[in-house]
Amino acid sequence: KEFYALGNSIIYKIGINGDYLWPKGANLPKGKVTKFEILPEGLVIATDGGSKNNKYFTPSSKITFLDASTGENLWEKAARFEGYVQHFYVREDGILFGASEGGINKVSFDGKPLFKKPLKTGENILIMAETQMGLLYITSEDANIVNLETGQMVWDKPLKYKGSDIISSDYDPKTNQFLILAGTELF
């Protein structure tokens, strides 16, 4: 019944008959749109926010959350993240983000951080998966589980391995275990 159209860092909501459904287009932070998700509350959009290259992606992402009915930015300032947002997942209480430079944070729908401070992880978050113990993350150099209520690490020390560009993982539902292969090391 409706769709979104993007042009020159401005996004519009358009009805099936071609009518503009928002009073005006919504401005997005400069940069390429890298991820978005349409929610009942609105539209969450990640832009790359930069042009300098680093080891993995562009230097930072900006997150915007637009009201579904008006197009107004529900977050006064676009949320900024150190690093490129590789992952984001919508949860009941907010949006969970994982950044390429190493970091996980959760932000409420009204733009408030839900973790006391962003979690530091290894670079290049390859996998984020929910488990019974919390959120398992696997990067090129470490892995741990995050308690999604408190934002604290479940394991006192992350599982560390030498930086590896080849990471593979699998889950065995019979034993309820994850298997991680980092380069030639098996965990």
Tab-separated table of C-alpha atoms in Angstrom:
chain	number	residue	atom	x	y	z
A	1	LYS	CA	0.000	0.000	0.000
A	2	GLU	CA	3.006	2.300	0.386
A	3	PHE	CA	6.714	2.511	-0.343
A	4	TYR	CA	9.753	4.623	0.442
A	5	ALA	CA	11.773	6.520	-2.154
A	6	LEU	CA	15.252	7.969	-1.610
A	7	GLY	CA	16.858	10.802	-3.539
A	8	ASN	CA	19.743	13.153	-2.632
A	9	SER	CA	19.752	12.130	1.060
A	10	ILE	CA	15.995	12.776	1.356
A	11	ILE	CA	13.514	9.938	1.864
A	12	TYR	CA	9.813	10.107	1.007
A	13	LYS	CA	6.882	7.869	1.886
A	14	ILE	CA	4.572	7.417	-1.096
A	15	GLY	CA	1.151	5.773	-1.293
A	16	ILE	CA	0.118	3.261	-3.925
A	17	ASN	CA	-1.662	6.016	-5.903
A	18	GLY	CA	1.492	8.187	-5.965
A	19	ASP	CA	0.501	10.617	-3.185
A	20	TYR	CA	3.166	11.774	-0.743
A	21	LEU	CA	2.167	10.411	2.687
A	22	TRP	CA	4.528	12.610	4.718
A	23	PRO	CA	4.143	16.408	4.797
A	24	LYS	CA	7.735	16.707	3.540
A	25	GLY	CA	10.683	14.448	2.811
A	26	ALA	CA	12.918	13.404	5.692
A	27	ASN	CA	16.584	14.378	5.568
A	28	LEU	CA	19.103	11.612	6.159
A	29	PRO	CA	22.720	12.034	7.257
A	30	LYS	CA	25.058	12.258	4.284
A	31	GLY	CA	26.386	8.933	3.106
A	32	LYS	CA	25.190	5.799	1.433
A	33	VAL	CA	22.230	3.921	2.952
A	34	THR	CA	23.735	0.607	4.053
A	35	LYS	CA	20.924	-0.993	6.062
A	36	PHE	CA	17.291	-0.272	6.807
A	37	GLU	CA	14.264	-1.943	8.300
A	38	ILE	CA	10.599	-0.999	8.187
A	39	LEU	CA	8.922	-1.346	11.602
A	40	PRO	CA	5.405	-0.560	12.825
A	41	GLU	CA	6.913	2.377	14.788
A	42	GLY	CA	8.868	3.709	11.840
A	43	LEU	CA	11.840	3.272	9.578
A	44	VAL	CA	15.344	2.651	10.958
A	45	ILE	CA	18.141	3.574	8.535
A	46	ALA	CA	21.932	3.215	8.773
A	47	THR	CA	24.087	5.405	6.547
A	48	ASP	CA	27.827	4.938	6.108
A	49	GLY	CA	28.617	8.480	7.270
A	50	GLY	CA	32.027	8.750	5.662
A	51	SER	CA	34.292	8.131	2.738
A	52	LYS	CA	37.714	7.233	4.204
A	53	ASN	CA	38.610	3.577	3.915
A	54	ASN	CA	39.920	1.440	6.759
A	55	LYS	CA	40.574	-2.275	7.130
A	56	TYR	CA	36.926	-3.327	6.703
A	57	PHE	CA	34.522	-0.560	5.734
A	58	THR	CA	33.935	3.186	6.059
A	59	PRO	CA	34.818	4.876	9.363
A	60	SER	CA	31.439	5.451	10.969
A	61	SER	CA	27.717	4.897	10.625
A	62	LYS	CA	24.845	7.150	11.554
A	63	ILE	CA	21.482	5.715	12.526
A	64	THR	CA	18.177	7.522	11.958
A	65	PHE	CA	14.760	6.390	13.164
A	66	LEU	CA	11.837	8.025	11.305
A	67	ASP	CA	8.220	8.108	12.511
A	68	ALA	CA	6.035	5.938	10.235
A	69	SER	CA	3.174	8.440	9.998
A	70	THR	CA	4.998	11.804	9.847
A	71	GLY	CA	8.574	11.098	8.720
A	72	GLU	CA	9.914	13.079	11.682
A	73	ASN	CA	13.173	11.897	13.202
A	74	LEU	CA	12.287	10.136	16.458
A	75	TRP	CA	15.879	10.493	17.623
A	76	GLU	CA	16.871	14.142	18.045
A	77	LYS	CA	20.340	13.438	16.754
A	78	ALA	CA	21.231	10.527	14.562
A	79	ALA	CA	22.916	7.935	16.741
A	80	ARG	CA	26.623	7.751	15.903
A	81	PHE	CA	28.721	4.662	16.109
A	82	GLU	CA	32.450	4.159	16.055
A	83	GLY	CA	32.735	1.999	13.017
A	84	TYR	CA	30.488	0.778	10.302
A	85	VAL	CA	27.260	-0.881	11.469
A	86	GLN	CA	27.595	-4.458	10.214
A	87	HIS	CA	24.542	-5.826	12.044
A	88	PHE	CA	21.379	-4.499	13.559
A	89	TYR	CA	18.505	-6.455	15.004
A	90	VAL	CA	15.142	-5.193	16.175
A	91	ARG	CA	14.153	-6.401	19.637
A	92	GLU	CA	11.085	-5.711	21.794
A	93	ASP	CA	12.850	-2.970	23.775
A	94	GLY	CA	14.995	-1.416	21.050
A	95	ILE	CA	17.571	-2.024	18.353
A	96	LEU	CA	20.798	-3.986	18.837
A	97	PHE	CA	23.826	-2.847	16.809
A	98	GLY	CA	27.196	-4.447	16.023
A	99	ALA	CA	30.014	-2.290	14.578
A	100	SER	CA	32.941	-3.393	12.410
A	101	GLU	CA	35.569	-1.675	14.568
A	102	GLY	CA	34.456	-3.768	17.509
A	103	GLY	CA	31.476	-2.823	19.585
A	104	ILE	CA	27.910	-3.769	20.425
A	105	ASN	CA	25.233	-1.419	21.708
A	106	LYS	CA	21.465	-1.452	22.193
A	107	VAL	CA	19.341	1.674	21.731
A	108	SER	CA	15.676	2.122	22.727
A	109	PHE	CA	13.122	3.237	20.156
A	110	ASP	CA	13.238	6.733	21.681
A	111	GLY	CA	17.015	6.929	21.092
A	112	LYS	CA	18.372	6.222	24.585
A	113	PRO	CA	21.287	3.770	24.978
A	114	LEU	CA	20.140	0.665	26.887
A	115	PHE	CA	23.659	-0.478	27.816
A	116	LYS	CA	25.651	1.663	30.279
A	117	LYS	CA	28.394	1.855	27.679
A	118	PRO	CA	28.988	0.181	24.315
A	119	LEU	CA	30.673	-3.208	24.630
A	120	LYS	CA	34.158	-3.482	23.207
A	121	THR	CA	34.717	-6.516	21.027
A	122	GLY	CA	37.309	-7.569	18.510
A	123	GLU	CA	37.115	-6.050	15.043
A	124	ASN	CA	34.832	-7.249	12.283
A	125	ILE	CA	31.818	-8.859	13.972
A	126	LEU	CA	31.087	-11.807	11.733
A	127	ILE	CA	28.246	-13.429	13.658
A	128	MET	CA	25.695	-12.264	16.213
A	129	ALA	CA	23.301	-15.027	17.328
A	130	GLU	CA	20.871	-15.259	20.229
A	131	THR	CA	21.387	-18.192	22.594
A	132	GLN	CA	19.772	-19.236	25.872
A	133	MET	CA	22.619	-17.499	27.731
A	134	GLY	CA	22.440	-14.268	25.705
A	135	LEU	CA	23.855	-12.889	22.471
A	136	LEU	CA	26.816	-14.823	21.084
A	137	TYR	CA	29.170	-12.675	19.027
A	138	ILE	CA	32.083	-13.945	16.962
A	139	THR	CA	34.684	-11.574	15.511
A	140	SER	CA	37.927	-12.099	13.607
A	141	GLU	CA	39.785	-12.301	16.934
A	142	ASP	CA	37.413	-13.122	19.811
A	143	ALA	CA	34.028	-14.464	20.895
A	144	ASN	CA	31.834	-14.014	23.959
A	145	ILE	CA	28.215	-13.960	25.084
A	146	VAL	CA	26.445	-10.737	26.075
A	147	ASN	CA	23.611	-10.527	28.600
A	148	LEU	CA	21.014	-8.553	26.605
A	149	GLU	CA	19.346	-7.132	29.730
A	150	THR	CA	22.468	-5.731	31.417
A	151	GLY	CA	24.881	-5.344	28.502
A	152	GLN	CA	27.555	-7.238	30.463
A	153	MET	CA	29.713	-10.041	29.131
A	154	VAL	CA	28.669	-13.503	30.378
A	155	TRP	CA	32.196	-14.928	30.296
A	156	ASP	CA	34.771	-13.080	32.417
A	157	LYS	CA	37.243	-13.202	29.538
A	158	PRO	CA	36.390	-13.503	25.863
A	159	LEU	CA	37.535	-16.536	23.904
A	160	LYS	CA	40.612	-15.175	22.078
A	161	TYR	CA	42.359	-16.446	18.965
A	162	LYS	CA	44.764	-14.972	16.456
A	163	GLY	CA	43.127	-12.646	13.975
A	164	SER	CA	41.560	-14.768	11.291
A	165	ASP	CA	39.746	-13.823	8.131
A	166	ILE	CA	38.348	-17.352	7.921
A	167	ILE	CA	35.767	-17.947	10.642
A	168	SER	CA	33.143	-20.631	10.458
A	169	SER	CA	30.541	-21.586	13.029
A	170	ASP	CA	27.690	-24.006	13.388
A	171	TYR	CA	25.067	-24.795	15.986
A	172	ASP	CA	24.149	-28.315	17.078
A	173	PRO	CA	20.588	-28.278	18.467
A	174	LYS	CA	20.923	-31.817	19.862
A	175	THR	CA	23.757	-30.806	22.205
A	176	ASN	CA	22.834	-27.098	22.329
A	177	GLN	CA	26.422	-26.153	21.426
A	178	PHE	CA	28.104	-23.740	19.027
A	179	LEU	CA	31.216	-24.849	17.196
A	180	ILE	CA	33.667	-22.134	16.124
A	181	LEU	CA	36.488	-22.704	13.624
A	182	ALA	CA	38.948	-19.783	13.522
A	183	GLY	CA	41.584	-20.389	10.868
A	184	THR	CA	42.927	-23.757	11.960
A	185	GLU	CA	41.798	-23.552	15.613
A	186	LEU	CA	38.621	-25.317	16.727
A	187	PHE	CA	36.644	-24.149	19.831
